[in-house]
Amino acid sequence: MIDFTERFTEMSDWLSKIGADPTGGMTRLLYTQEWVDAQNALKQKFIESGFEAQFDEIGNLFGRVKGSKYPNETILSGSHIDTVVNGGNLDGQFGIEAAFLAIQYLKEKYGQPLRSLEVVSMAEEEGSRFPYVFWGSKNIVGIAKNSDVENIADSKGNKFVDAMRNAGFDFRDNTKPMRSDIKAFVEIHIEQGNVLEMEGKQIGVVDNIVGQRRYNVSLKGQSNHAGTTPMGYRKDTIYGFSQICFESINKAKKMGDPLVLTFGKVEPKPGVVNVVPGYTTFTIDCRHTDKQALVDFTTEMEADMERIAKEHGLIIEIDRWMDEDPIPMDKDLVAKLENICQRDNYNFRVMHSGAGHDSQIFAPKVPTVMFFVPSINGVSHNPAEATKVEDLAEGVKVLAQTLYELAYKE
C-alpha cells in the first residue's frame, strides 16, 4: 500500500486555509461563509476525483463511488467539517480527509467496489455556534427534531433557521423515507487525549463511547459582611461548595478509571473580597463507560450534595441537563478492525472514547466502529492541536484496509 503522507499533507494544507484564523487556529462555524466555502470546495474536490457529490437538505455533503454488485449497500466514512472557535485543523477535518483519501486510493487501485463507498462531510457536531450538537449526524439517521432548533440563536442573535436558509439549506423533508442503505459507518479521529502517545501506540480501536451526565447546580445561603459575621453564623455557599467538590472527587478517585468527574465552572456571588458569598453556581461533568456505574455514582453524589447543603443551612437546586447513555461500538466491526491491526502488525490497543463523537449517533442505528490516532501532548480544541504526519498517514492506511474489507469483499 502507498505511503499517504504526501497526499494527506497536500490535502490538509489546502483545506486548512478555509477558515484559518489569523492567530494560527481554525474557526469554521455552522452555516458561516467559511463553512459554506469549505463544503463547496470539498464538493468540487470530490467531483474532480470522479465521485458523485451532493448535499442533503441541511448541508451534509456526500461523495459517492457506486458499488457494482450491491449499489444499494453503502459503507460510509467521514466526520464533521465544523470547528470550535479558534480550534485546530484535525478535529473532524482529519476524518473527512482520511475517508476521501482512502476511498480515492481504493478506487485507483481496485476499481469499482462491490458495495458503494461514501465519504461524508457532516454539517455540524461541535455545538460551537448554536446550543445544539450533532445536527449533521442526527439528520442522517433521522432523530433530529426541527423544534429543537427553530427558536435558538447564536451569541450575536442570529437565528439558526435564518442562518441555515441564508447558507442555501433548509429542514429535511420529513415526508421522504430515511436512508436505509447504510450498512456500516467507520470514523477515524485524533484521540484528543494522551493515552496512545504515553503508551507508544499507533492506533486506538474504540469499543465504547462514554455516557455523560452534566449538571448545573446552585447553592443559596446568605451574603453578609466578611468582617462582622462570625464563622459559626455564616451561610457560606463557597464553604458548602468546597465540601461537595472535595467529597465528590475523593469518591471518584476511589472508584477509579474509567470514571471521570469534573467541576468545570464555579461562580460565587457577589464575588467581592469582603462579602460572604451567599449564592454560588457550579457545573459538574461525570462520565463512565458503564451505564449502571454512572447512574449509581451520580445518584449517590446527588444525595451527598443534598446532605451537605442541609448541614450548611443552604438551599440547593440540582439541574441534570444532560443524561447520555454509554454507546458500544459494533462487536463484529471492532473484531474486524482488531484483526486488521494484528495482521498488518500495527501497534494498537482497544480503548474507550472519553469524548463524544458522531459515531455515538450512528451506532444505535447502523453497525459502527471508530478508531484513534495519537494526539501530541493530548491537545485538542486548540491551535496547538497536532499529530505526527506519519501517524496520520498510518491511520489513513488502516482506514483504507477496513473499507476494503467492507466494500470489496463478499
mmCIF file of C-alpha atoms in Angstrom:
data_model
loop_
_atom_site.group_PDB
_atom_site.id
_atom_site.type_symbol
_atom_site.label_atom_id
_atom_site.label_comp_id
_atom_site.label_asym_id
_atom_site.label_seq_id
_atom_site.Cartn_x
_atom_site.Cartn_y
_atom_site.Cartn_z
ATOM 1 C CA MET A 1 0.000 0.000 0.000
ATOM 2 C CA ILE A 2 1.168 3.544 -0.728
ATOM 3 C CA ASP A 3 2.506 5.982 1.840
ATOM 4 C CA PHE A 4 -0.295 8.534 2.331
ATOM 5 C CA THR A 5 1.999 11.168 3.871
ATOM 6 C CA GLU A 6 2.352 13.342 0.764
ATOM 7 C CA ARG A 7 -1.294 13.079 -0.256
ATOM 8 C CA PHE A 8 -2.501 13.904 3.242
ATOM 9 C CA THR A 9 -0.147 16.862 3.689
ATOM 10 C CA GLU A 10 -1.236 18.339 0.360
ATOM 11 C CA MET A 11 -4.946 17.977 1.125
ATOM 12 C CA SER A 12 -4.655 19.213 4.706
ATOM 13 C CA ASP A 13 -2.694 22.297 3.673
ATOM 14 C CA TRP A 14 -5.350 23.037 1.054
ATOM 15 C CA LEU A 15 -8.428 22.572 3.256
ATOM 16 C CA SER A 16 -6.906 24.231 6.323
ATOM 17 C CA LYS A 17 -6.712 27.564 4.516
ATOM 18 C CA ILE A 18 -10.512 27.786 4.554
ATOM 19 C CA GLY A 19 -11.470 29.226 7.928
ATOM 20 C CA ALA A 20 -7.889 29.776 9.043
ATOM 21 C CA ASP A 21 -7.694 32.218 11.939
ATOM 22 C CA PRO A 22 -5.049 34.994 11.729
ATOM 23 C CA THR A 23 -3.844 33.899 15.192
ATOM 24 C CA GLY A 24 -2.977 30.463 13.850
ATOM 25 C CA GLY A 25 -6.085 28.463 14.711
ATOM 26 C CA MET A 26 -9.179 27.420 12.796
ATOM 27 C CA THR A 27 -12.713 28.829 13.046
ATOM 28 C CA ARG A 28 -15.352 27.281 10.812
ATOM 29 C CA LEU A 29 -18.769 27.547 12.435
ATOM 30 C CA LEU A 30 -22.002 26.038 11.132
ATOM 31 C CA TYR A 31 -23.593 27.944 8.210
ATOM 32 C CA THR A 32 -20.992 30.733 8.218
ATOM 33 C CA GLN A 33 -19.284 31.769 4.998
ATOM 34 C CA GLU A 34 -16.151 29.834 5.991
ATOM 35 C CA TRP A 35 -18.265 26.713 6.485
ATOM 36 C CA VAL A 36 -20.023 27.194 3.130
ATOM 37 C CA ASP A 37 -16.699 27.748 1.360
ATOM 38 C CA ALA A 38 -15.206 24.583 2.875
ATOM 39 C CA GLN A 39 -18.182 22.407 1.931
ATOM 40 C CA ASN A 40 -18.286 23.755 -1.632
ATOM 41 C CA ALA A 41 -14.530 23.283 -2.041
ATOM 42 C CA LEU A 42 -14.825 19.680 -0.868
ATOM 43 C CA LYS A 43 -17.721 19.052 -3.242
ATOM 44 C CA GLN A 44 -15.590 20.226 -6.157
ATOM 45 C CA LYS A 45 -12.693 18.056 -4.958
ATOM 46 C CA PHE A 46 -14.975 15.004 -4.847
ATOM 47 C CA ILE A 47 -16.263 15.681 -8.364
ATOM 48 C CA GLU A 48 -12.735 16.125 -9.741
ATOM 49 C CA SER A 49 -11.856 12.688 -8.338
ATOM 50 C CA GLY A 50 -14.771 11.021 -10.108
ATOM 51 C CA PHE A 51 -17.081 10.776 -7.105
ATOM 52 C CA GLU A 52 -20.799 11.520 -7.304
ATOM 53 C CA ALA A 53 -21.174 14.515 -4.990
ATOM 54 C CA GLN A 54 -24.278 16.023 -3.452
ATOM 55 C CA PHE A 55 -25.628 17.816 -0.402
ATOM 56 C CA ASP A 56 -28.635 16.704 1.585
ATOM 57 C CA GLU A 57 -31.254 19.257 2.623
ATOM 58 C CA ILE A 58 -29.469 20.511 5.760
ATOM 59 C CA GLY A 59 -25.933 20.671 4.338
ATOM 60 C CA ASN A 60 -24.281 17.300 4.900
ATOM 61 C CA LEU A 61 -22.010 16.631 1.908
ATOM 62 C CA PHE A 62 -21.568 13.159 0.403
ATOM 63 C CA GLY A 63 -19.016 11.918 -2.123
ATOM 64 C CA ARG A 64 -20.022 8.525 -3.526
ATOM 65 C CA VAL A 65 -18.385 5.733 -5.517
ATOM 66 C CA LYS A 66 -21.212 3.467 -6.628
ATOM 67 C CA GLY A 67 -20.973 -0.262 -5.983
ATOM 68 C CA SER A 68 -21.023 -2.710 -8.890
ATOM 69 C CA LYS A 69 -22.888 -5.634 -7.318
ATOM 70 C CA TYR A 70 -24.591 -4.128 -4.277
ATOM 71 C CA PRO A 71 -25.086 -0.436 -5.142
ATOM 72 C CA ASN A 72 -27.799 -0.067 -2.506
ATOM 73 C CA GLU A 73 -25.462 -1.173 0.294
ATOM 74 C CA THR A 74 -23.301 1.759 1.413
ATOM 75 C CA ILE A 75 -20.167 1.809 3.545
ATOM 76 C CA LEU A 76 -19.965 5.332 4.961
ATOM 77 C CA SER A 77 -16.926 7.080 6.441
ATOM 78 C CA GLY A 78 -16.166 10.655 7.413
ATOM 79 C CA SER A 79 -16.616 13.222 10.159
ATOM 80 C CA HIS A 80 -17.686 16.840 10.746
ATOM 81 C CA ILE A 81 -16.456 19.947 8.947
ATOM 82 C CA ASP A 82 -17.261 22.497 11.676
ATOM 83 C CA THR A 83 -14.758 23.520 14.353
ATOM 84 C CA VAL A 84 -14.729 25.152 17.748
ATOM 85 C CA VAL A 85 -13.756 28.828 17.877
ATOM 86 C CA ASN A 86 -10.019 29.128 17.258
ATOM 87 C CA GLY A 87 -9.583 25.358 17.284
ATOM 88 C CA GLY A 88 -7.171 23.091 15.446
ATOM 89 C CA ASN A 89 -7.245 21.699 11.917
ATOM 90 C CA LEU A 90 -7.553 17.978 12.764
ATOM 91 C CA ASP A 91 -10.662 17.553 14.936
ATOM 92 C CA GLY A 92 -13.335 16.483 12.462
ATOM 93 C CA GLN A 93 -11.465 17.600 9.374
ATOM 94 C CA PHE A 94 -8.978 14.717 9.578
ATOM 95 C CA GLY A 95 -11.781 12.136 9.444
ATOM 96 C CA ILE A 96 -13.097 13.669 6.216
ATOM 97 C CA GLU A 97 -9.663 13.910 4.612
ATOM 98 C CA ALA A 98 -8.794 10.349 5.613
ATOM 99 C CA ALA A 99 -12.044 8.917 4.239
ATOM 100 C CA PHE A 100 -11.638 10.767 0.949
ATOM 101 C CA LEU A 101 -8.000 9.712 0.504
ATOM 102 C CA ALA A 102 -8.740 6.101 1.455
ATOM 103 C CA ILE A 103 -11.670 5.803 -0.976
ATOM 104 C CA GLN A 104 -9.752 7.621 -3.706
ATOM 105 C CA TYR A 105 -6.863 5.158 -3.313
ATOM 106 C CA LEU A 106 -9.143 2.091 -3.315
ATOM 107 C CA LYS A 107 -10.864 3.349 -6.450
ATOM 108 C CA GLU A 108 -7.500 3.831 -8.178
ATOM 109 C CA LYS A 109 -6.053 0.509 -7.004
ATOM 110 C CA TYR A 110 -9.033 -1.863 -7.198
ATOM 111 C CA GLY A 111 -11.592 -0.081 -9.340
ATOM 112 C CA GLN A 112 -15.283 -0.109 -8.569
ATOM 113 C CA PRO A 113 -16.210 -1.655 -5.214
ATOM 114 C CA LEU A 114 -18.910 -4.289 -4.778
ATOM 115 C CA ARG A 115 -20.710 -2.064 -2.278
ATOM 116 C CA SER A 116 -20.961 1.688 -2.582
ATOM 117 C CA LEU A 117 -18.331 3.700 -0.741
ATOM 118 C CA GLU A 118 -19.201 7.141 0.527
ATOM 119 C CA VAL A 119 -17.292 9.915 2.262
ATOM 120 C CA VAL A 120 -19.377 12.295 4.349
ATOM 121 C CA SER A 121 -18.501 15.812 5.459
ATOM 122 C CA MET A 122 -21.093 16.358 8.149
ATOM 123 C CA ALA A 123 -22.601 19.760 8.694
ATOM 124 C CA GLU A 124 -22.064 20.053 12.428
ATOM 125 C CA GLU A 125 -21.002 18.222 15.569
ATOM 126 C CA GLU A 126 -19.410 20.713 17.936
ATOM 127 C CA GLY A 127 -22.281 22.996 19.008
ATOM 128 C CA SER A 128 -19.855 25.921 18.821
ATOM 129 C CA ARG A 129 -22.175 28.431 17.173
ATOM 130 C CA PHE A 130 -25.635 27.341 18.315
ATOM 131 C CA PRO A 131 -26.654 25.491 21.520
ATOM 132 C CA TYR A 132 -27.240 22.194 19.715
ATOM 133 C CA VAL A 133 -24.896 19.327 18.864
ATOM 134 C CA PHE A 134 -24.740 16.559 16.228
ATOM 135 C CA TRP A 135 -27.076 18.362 13.811
ATOM 136 C CA GLY A 136 -25.396 16.646 10.857
ATOM 137 C CA SER A 137 -25.409 13.030 12.011
ATOM 138 C CA LYS A 138 -28.798 13.311 13.733
ATOM 139 C CA ASN A 139 -30.340 14.296 10.409
ATOM 140 C CA ILE A 140 -28.690 11.406 8.579
ATOM 141 C CA VAL A 141 -30.135 8.828 10.984
ATOM 142 C CA GLY A 142 -33.471 10.598 11.358
ATOM 143 C CA ILE A 143 -33.513 11.661 15.008
ATOM 144 C CA ALA A 144 -33.081 15.433 14.596
ATOM 145 C CA LYS A 145 -36.124 17.463 15.611
ATOM 146 C CA ASN A 146 -36.902 20.752 13.877
ATOM 147 C CA SER A 147 -38.445 22.009 17.102
ATOM 148 C CA ASP A 148 -35.082 21.749 18.873
ATOM 149 C CA VAL A 149 -33.531 24.423 16.653
ATOM 150 C CA GLU A 150 -36.443 26.568 15.473
ATOM 151 C CA ASN A 151 -36.107 29.055 18.338
ATOM 152 C CA ILE A 152 -32.372 29.045 19.066
ATOM 153 C CA ALA A 153 -29.823 31.702 18.101
ATOM 154 C CA ASP A 154 -26.078 32.249 18.283
ATOM 155 C CA SER A 155 -24.317 34.670 20.640
ATOM 156 C CA LYS A 156 -24.890 37.528 18.197
ATOM 157 C CA GLY A 157 -28.628 36.892 17.990
ATOM 158 C CA ASN A 158 -28.583 35.228 14.569
ATOM 159 C CA LYS A 159 -31.369 32.665 14.422
ATOM 160 C CA PHE A 160 -30.484 29.085 13.499
ATOM 161 C CA VAL A 161 -33.191 28.828 10.830
ATOM 162 C CA ASP A 162 -32.180 32.126 9.209
ATOM 163 C CA ALA A 163 -28.509 31.120 9.118
ATOM 164 C CA MET A 164 -29.370 27.733 7.604
ATOM 165 C CA ARG A 165 -31.534 29.246 4.865
ATOM 166 C CA ASN A 166 -29.049 32.039 4.145
ATOM 167 C CA ALA A 167 -26.439 29.321 3.576
ATOM 168 C CA GLY A 168 -28.737 27.717 0.996
ATOM 169 C CA PHE A 169 -30.170 24.875 3.063
ATOM 170 C CA ASP A 170 -33.395 24.015 4.869
ATOM 171 C CA PHE A 171 -35.033 21.415 7.068
ATOM 172 C CA ARG A 172 -35.186 17.836 5.902
ATOM 173 C CA ASP A 173 -38.357 16.855 4.056
ATOM 174 C CA ASN A 174 -39.915 14.508 6.597
ATOM 175 C CA THR A 175 -42.324 13.097 4.032
ATOM 176 C CA LYS A 176 -39.382 11.338 2.397
ATOM 177 C CA PRO A 177 -38.181 7.993 3.813
ATOM 178 C CA MET A 178 -34.930 7.845 5.741
ATOM 179 C CA ARG A 179 -31.853 6.261 4.210
ATOM 180 C CA SER A 180 -31.792 2.500 4.657
ATOM 181 C CA ASP A 181 -28.725 1.756 2.529
ATOM 182 C CA ILE A 182 -26.003 2.487 5.130
ATOM 183 C CA LYS A 183 -24.613 -0.896 6.189
ATOM 184 C CA ALA A 184 -21.656 0.403 8.217
ATOM 185 C CA PHE A 185 -20.179 3.668 9.462
ATOM 186 C CA VAL A 186 -16.435 3.919 10.119
ATOM 187 C CA GLU A 187 -14.931 7.020 11.737
ATOM 188 C CA ILE A 188 -11.276 7.849 12.246
ATOM 189 C CA HIS A 189 -10.359 10.659 14.648
ATOM 190 C CA ILE A 190 -7.448 12.078 16.572
ATOM 191 C CA GLU A 191 -7.560 10.834 20.162
ATOM 192 C CA GLN A 192 -7.798 14.290 21.821
ATOM 193 C CA GLY A 193 -6.063 12.706 24.813
ATOM 194 C CA ASN A 194 -2.583 11.355 25.513
ATOM 195 C CA VAL A 195 -3.155 7.650 26.206
ATOM 196 C CA LEU A 196 -1.824 6.437 22.839
ATOM 197 C CA GLU A 197 1.161 8.780 22.958
ATOM 198 C CA MET A 198 2.049 7.791 26.532
ATOM 199 C CA GLU A 199 1.800 4.083 25.706
ATOM 200 C CA GLY A 200 3.573 4.360 22.357
ATOM 201 C CA LYS A 201 0.601 3.033 20.367
ATOM 202 C CA GLN A 202 -0.198 3.871 16.739
ATOM 203 C CA ILE A 203 -3.900 3.024 16.744
ATOM 204 C CA GLY A 204 -6.666 3.025 19.356
ATOM 205 C CA VAL A 205 -9.609 0.796 18.447
ATOM 206 C CA VAL A 206 -12.662 2.233 20.210
ATOM 207 C CA ASP A 207 -15.065 -0.282 21.727
ATOM 208 C CA ASN A 208 -17.247 2.142 23.677
ATOM 209 C CA ILE A 209 -18.099 5.841 23.873
ATOM 210 C CA VAL A 210 -18.678 7.028 27.422
ATOM 211 C CA GLY A 211 -22.022 8.014 28.859
ATOM 212 C CA GLN A 212 -22.269 11.515 30.287
ATOM 213 C CA ARG A 213 -24.254 13.277 32.960
ATOM 214 C CA ARG A 214 -23.899 17.043 33.230
ATOM 215 C CA TYR A 215 -25.279 19.359 35.883
ATOM 216 C CA ASN A 216 -25.891 22.995 36.677
ATOM 217 C CA VAL A 217 -26.073 23.346 40.459
ATOM 218 C CA SER A 218 -26.902 26.382 42.594
ATOM 219 C CA LEU A 219 -26.408 26.952 46.313
ATOM 220 C CA LYS A 220 -28.298 29.728 48.101
ATOM 221 C CA GLY A 221 -27.174 30.939 51.506
ATOM 222 C CA GLN A 222 -26.786 34.473 52.827
ATOM 223 C CA SER A 223 -24.452 37.255 51.755
ATOM 224 C CA ASN A 224 -23.039 39.120 54.721
ATOM 225 C CA HIS A 225 -20.191 41.294 55.929
ATOM 226 C CA ALA A 226 -16.851 39.431 55.907
ATOM 227 C CA GLY A 227 -15.586 41.217 58.999
ATOM 228 C CA THR A 228 -18.620 41.317 61.287
ATOM 229 C CA THR A 229 -20.218 37.899 60.656
ATOM 230 C CA PRO A 230 -18.805 35.218 62.997
ATOM 231 C CA MET A 231 -17.792 31.949 61.362
ATOM 232 C CA GLY A 232 -20.445 29.970 63.226
ATOM 233 C CA TYR A 233 -23.285 32.188 61.986
ATOM 234 C CA ARG A 234 -22.438 32.130 58.299
ATOM 235 C CA LYS A 235 -24.345 30.550 55.430
ATOM 236 C CA ASP A 236 -21.324 30.493 53.139
ATOM 237 C CA THR A 237 -22.046 28.867 49.762
ATOM 238 C CA ILE A 238 -18.382 28.569 48.824
ATOM 239 C CA TYR A 239 -17.731 26.600 52.004
ATOM 240 C CA GLY A 240 -20.619 24.306 51.073
ATOM 241 C CA PHE A 241 -19.373 24.007 47.509
ATOM 242 C CA SER A 242 -15.843 23.178 48.652
ATOM 243 C CA GLN A 243 -17.108 20.251 50.731
ATOM 244 C CA ILE A 244 -19.229 18.987 47.824
ATOM 245 C CA CYS A 245 -16.248 19.217 45.476
ATOM 246 C CA PHE A 246 -13.844 17.569 47.960
ATOM 247 C CA GLU A 247 -16.111 14.652 48.844
ATOM 248 C CA SER A 248 -17.227 14.002 45.260
ATOM 249 C CA ILE A 249 -13.749 13.982 43.762
ATOM 250 C CA ASN A 250 -12.444 11.772 46.555
ATOM 251 C CA LYS A 251 -15.186 9.237 45.846
ATOM 252 C CA ALA A 252 -14.453 9.442 42.112
ATOM 253 C CA LYS A 253 -10.771 8.705 42.740
ATOM 254 C CA LYS A 254 -11.655 5.741 44.942
ATOM 255 C CA MET A 255 -13.965 4.353 42.257
ATOM 256 C CA GLY A 256 -11.141 4.708 39.710
ATOM 257 C CA ASP A 257 -10.959 4.508 35.939
ATOM 258 C CA PRO A 258 -12.833 4.842 33.667
ATOM 259 C CA LEU A 259 -14.987 7.188 35.792
ATOM 260 C CA VAL A 260 -14.065 10.849 35.421
ATOM 261 C CA LEU A 261 -15.591 13.781 37.307
ATOM 262 C CA THR A 262 -15.048 17.476 36.610
ATOM 263 C CA PHE A 263 -16.202 20.659 38.347
ATOM 264 C CA GLY A 264 -15.623 22.957 35.401
ATOM 265 C CA LYS A 265 -17.151 26.334 36.259
ATOM 266 C CA VAL A 266 -17.713 27.987 39.653
ATOM 267 C CA GLU A 267 -19.323 31.419 40.085
ATOM 268 C CA PRO A 268 -19.697 32.825 43.629
ATOM 269 C CA LYS A 269 -21.784 35.955 44.147
ATOM 270 C CA PRO A 270 -21.443 38.771 44.874
ATOM 271 C CA GLY A 271 -17.834 37.780 44.154
ATOM 272 C CA VAL A 272 -16.055 40.511 46.099
ATOM 273 C CA VAL A 273 -13.310 40.179 48.688
ATOM 274 C CA ASN A 274 -15.181 41.483 51.735
ATOM 275 C CA VAL A 275 -18.571 39.761 51.426
ATOM 276 C CA VAL A 276 -19.504 36.203 52.401
ATOM 277 C CA PRO A 277 -20.726 34.602 49.145
ATOM 278 C CA GLY A 278 -24.451 33.983 49.594
ATOM 279 C CA TYR A 279 -25.032 32.440 46.167
ATOM 280 C CA THR A 280 -22.854 30.097 44.137
ATOM 281 C CA THR A 281 -23.460 28.241 40.898
ATOM 282 C CA PHE A 282 -21.254 25.465 39.537
ATOM 283 C CA THR A 283 -21.161 22.799 36.853
ATOM 284 C CA ILE A 284 -20.433 19.081 37.031
ATOM 285 C CA ASP A 285 -19.442 16.710 34.240
ATOM 286 C CA CYS A 286 -19.388 12.969 35.014
ATOM 287 C CA ARG A 287 -18.557 10.189 32.525
ATOM 288 C CA HIS A 288 -18.306 6.394 32.562
ATOM 289 C CA THR A 289 -18.420 3.575 30.013
ATOM 290 C CA ASP A 290 -20.913 1.564 32.088
ATOM 291 C CA LYS A 291 -24.435 2.956 32.409
ATOM 292 C CA GLN A 292 -25.247 1.422 35.792
ATOM 293 C CA ALA A 293 -21.945 2.552 37.288
ATOM 294 C CA LEU A 294 -22.620 6.087 36.021
ATOM 295 C CA VAL A 295 -26.146 6.080 37.440
ATOM 296 C CA ASP A 296 -25.061 4.628 40.799
ATOM 297 C CA PHE A 297 -22.226 7.110 41.273
ATOM 298 C CA THR A 298 -24.203 10.213 40.292
ATOM 299 C CA THR A 299 -27.261 9.163 42.322
ATOM 300 C CA GLU A 300 -25.054 8.906 45.408
ATOM 301 C CA MET A 301 -23.353 12.195 44.525
ATOM 302 C CA GLU A 302 -26.714 13.967 44.261
ATOM 303 C CA ALA A 303 -27.752 12.631 47.681
ATOM 304 C CA ASP A 304 -24.425 13.769 49.135
ATOM 305 C CA MET A 305 -24.930 17.272 47.766
ATOM 306 C CA GLU A 306 -28.410 17.453 49.324
ATOM 307 C CA ARG A 307 -26.979 16.321 52.679
ATOM 308 C CA ILE A 308 -24.077 18.767 52.617
ATOM 309 C CA ALA A 309 -26.335 21.676 51.698
ATOM 310 C CA LYS A 310 -28.634 20.850 54.594
ATOM 311 C CA GLU A 311 -25.705 20.611 57.022
ATOM 312 C CA HIS A 312 -24.604 24.112 55.978
ATOM 313 C CA GLY A 313 -28.096 25.601 56.105
ATOM 314 C CA LEU A 314 -28.139 26.140 52.335
ATOM 315 C CA ILE A 315 -30.817 25.720 49.695
ATOM 316 C CA ILE A 316 -29.654 23.618 46.732
ATOM 317 C CA GLU A 317 -31.063 23.235 43.230
ATOM 318 C CA ILE A 318 -29.686 20.434 41.050
ATOM 319 C CA ASP A 319 -30.376 20.522 37.317
ATOM 320 C CA ARG A 320 -29.172 17.389 35.493
ATOM 321 C CA TRP A 321 -29.472 18.784 31.965
ATOM 322 C CA MET A 322 -27.567 16.048 30.121
ATOM 323 C CA ASP A 323 -28.089 12.324 30.589
ATOM 324 C CA GLU A 324 -26.497 10.339 27.763
ATOM 325 C CA ASP A 325 -26.018 6.581 27.949
ATOM 326 C CA PRO A 326 -22.709 4.936 27.015
ATOM 327 C CA ILE A 327 -22.713 3.744 23.411
ATOM 328 C CA PRO A 328 -20.930 0.484 22.481
ATOM 329 C CA MET A 329 -19.416 0.060 19.042
ATOM 330 C CA ASP A 330 -20.410 -2.914 16.870
ATOM 331 C CA LYS A 331 -18.624 -6.012 18.214
ATOM 332 C CA ASP A 332 -18.100 -7.568 14.775
ATOM 333 C CA LEU A 333 -16.600 -4.372 13.362
ATOM 334 C CA VAL A 334 -14.382 -3.917 16.423
ATOM 335 C CA ALA A 335 -13.138 -7.500 15.949
ATOM 336 C CA LYS A 336 -12.551 -6.867 12.239
ATOM 337 C CA LEU A 337 -10.530 -3.745 12.981
ATOM 338 C CA GLU A 338 -8.516 -5.599 15.625
ATOM 339 C CA ASN A 339 -7.783 -8.384 13.113
ATOM 340 C CA ILE A 340 -6.574 -5.876 10.533
ATOM 341 C CA CYS A 341 -4.243 -4.261 13.070
ATOM 342 C CA GLN A 342 -2.890 -7.660 14.164
ATOM 343 C CA ARG A 343 -2.486 -8.911 10.599
ATOM 344 C CA ASP A 344 -0.612 -5.820 9.449
ATOM 345 C CA ASN A 345 1.479 -5.511 12.637
ATOM 346 C CA TYR A 346 0.132 -2.205 13.900
ATOM 347 C CA ASN A 347 0.957 -1.330 17.488
ATOM 348 C CA PHE A 348 -2.578 -0.860 18.791
ATOM 349 C CA ARG A 349 -4.782 -1.115 21.825
ATOM 350 C CA VAL A 350 -8.533 -1.329 22.445
ATOM 351 C CA MET A 351 -9.857 1.652 24.407
ATOM 352 C CA HIS A 352 -12.935 3.708 25.123
ATOM 353 C CA SER A 353 -13.586 7.248 23.965
ATOM 354 C CA GLY A 354 -13.932 9.788 26.746
ATOM 355 C CA ALA A 355 -15.288 12.386 24.314
ATOM 356 C CA GLY A 356 -18.463 12.408 22.261
ATOM 357 C CA HIS A 357 -18.345 11.752 18.507
ATOM 358 C CA ASP A 358 -20.716 11.325 15.559
ATOM 359 C CA SER A 359 -20.211 7.573 15.906
ATOM 360 C CA GLN A 360 -22.384 7.592 19.020
ATOM 361 C CA ILE A 361 -25.280 8.911 16.926
ATOM 362 C CA PHE A 362 -24.828 6.308 14.187
ATOM 363 C CA ALA A 363 -24.171 3.309 16.456
ATOM 364 C CA PRO A 364 -27.751 2.729 17.694
ATOM 365 C CA LYS A 365 -28.964 2.756 14.063
ATOM 366 C CA VAL A 366 -26.235 1.099 11.948
ATOM 367 C CA PRO A 367 -23.130 -1.051 12.648
ATOM 368 C CA THR A 368 -20.460 1.458 13.659
ATOM 369 C CA VAL A 369 -16.809 1.467 14.643
ATOM 370 C CA MET A 370 -14.243 4.197 15.212
ATOM 371 C CA PHE A 371 -10.539 4.354 15.900
ATOM 372 C CA PHE A 372 -7.987 6.907 17.019
ATOM 373 C CA VAL A 373 -4.525 8.047 16.045
ATOM 374 C CA PRO A 374 -2.319 9.718 18.710
ATOM 375 C CA SER A 375 -2.510 13.389 19.665
ATOM 376 C CA ILE A 376 0.713 15.174 20.580
ATOM 377 C CA ASN A 377 0.514 16.030 24.312
ATOM 378 C CA GLY A 378 -3.192 15.190 24.157
ATOM 379 C CA VAL A 379 -4.008 18.726 22.976
ATOM 380 C CA SER A 380 -7.227 19.412 21.053
ATOM 381 C CA HIS A 381 -9.748 22.248 20.520
ATOM 382 C CA ASN A 382 -6.675 24.470 20.405
ATOM 383 C CA PRO A 383 -4.437 25.922 17.663
ATOM 384 C CA ALA A 384 -1.649 23.727 19.097
ATOM 385 C CA GLU A 385 -3.634 20.578 18.182
ATOM 386 C CA ALA A 386 -1.223 18.310 16.318
ATOM 387 C CA THR A 387 -0.410 14.725 15.364
ATOM 388 C CA LYS A 388 2.732 13.452 13.658
ATOM 389 C CA VAL A 389 2.050 13.267 9.935
ATOM 390 C CA GLU A 390 3.388 9.690 9.904
ATOM 391 C CA ASP A 391 0.690 8.718 12.422
ATOM 392 C CA LEU A 392 -1.997 10.447 10.375
ATOM 393 C CA ALA A 393 -0.817 8.633 7.249
ATOM 394 C CA GLU A 394 -0.818 5.280 9.054
ATOM 395 C CA GLY A 395 -4.366 5.986 10.179
ATOM 396 C CA VAL A 396 -5.447 6.548 6.581
ATOM 397 C CA LYS A 397 -3.820 3.236 5.698
ATOM 398 C CA VAL A 398 -5.762 1.364 8.401
ATOM 399 C CA LEU A 399 -8.978 3.049 7.257
ATOM 400 C CA ALA A 400 -8.326 2.031 3.645
ATOM 401 C CA GLN A 401 -7.800 -1.582 4.707
ATOM 402 C CA THR A 402 -11.024 -1.519 6.736
ATOM 403 C CA LEU A 403 -13.069 -0.035 3.898
ATOM 404 C CA TYR A 404 -11.569 -2.588 1.511
ATOM 405 C CA GLU A 405 -12.717 -5.434 3.749
ATOM 406 C CA LEU A 406 -16.222 -3.986 3.966
ATOM 407 C CA ALA A 407 -16.777 -2.810 0.403
ATOM 408 C CA TYR A 408 -14.697 -5.093 -1.865
ATOM 409 C CA LYS A 409 -15.255 -8.481 -0.294
ATOM 410 C CA GLU A 410 -18.383 -10.638 -0.443
#
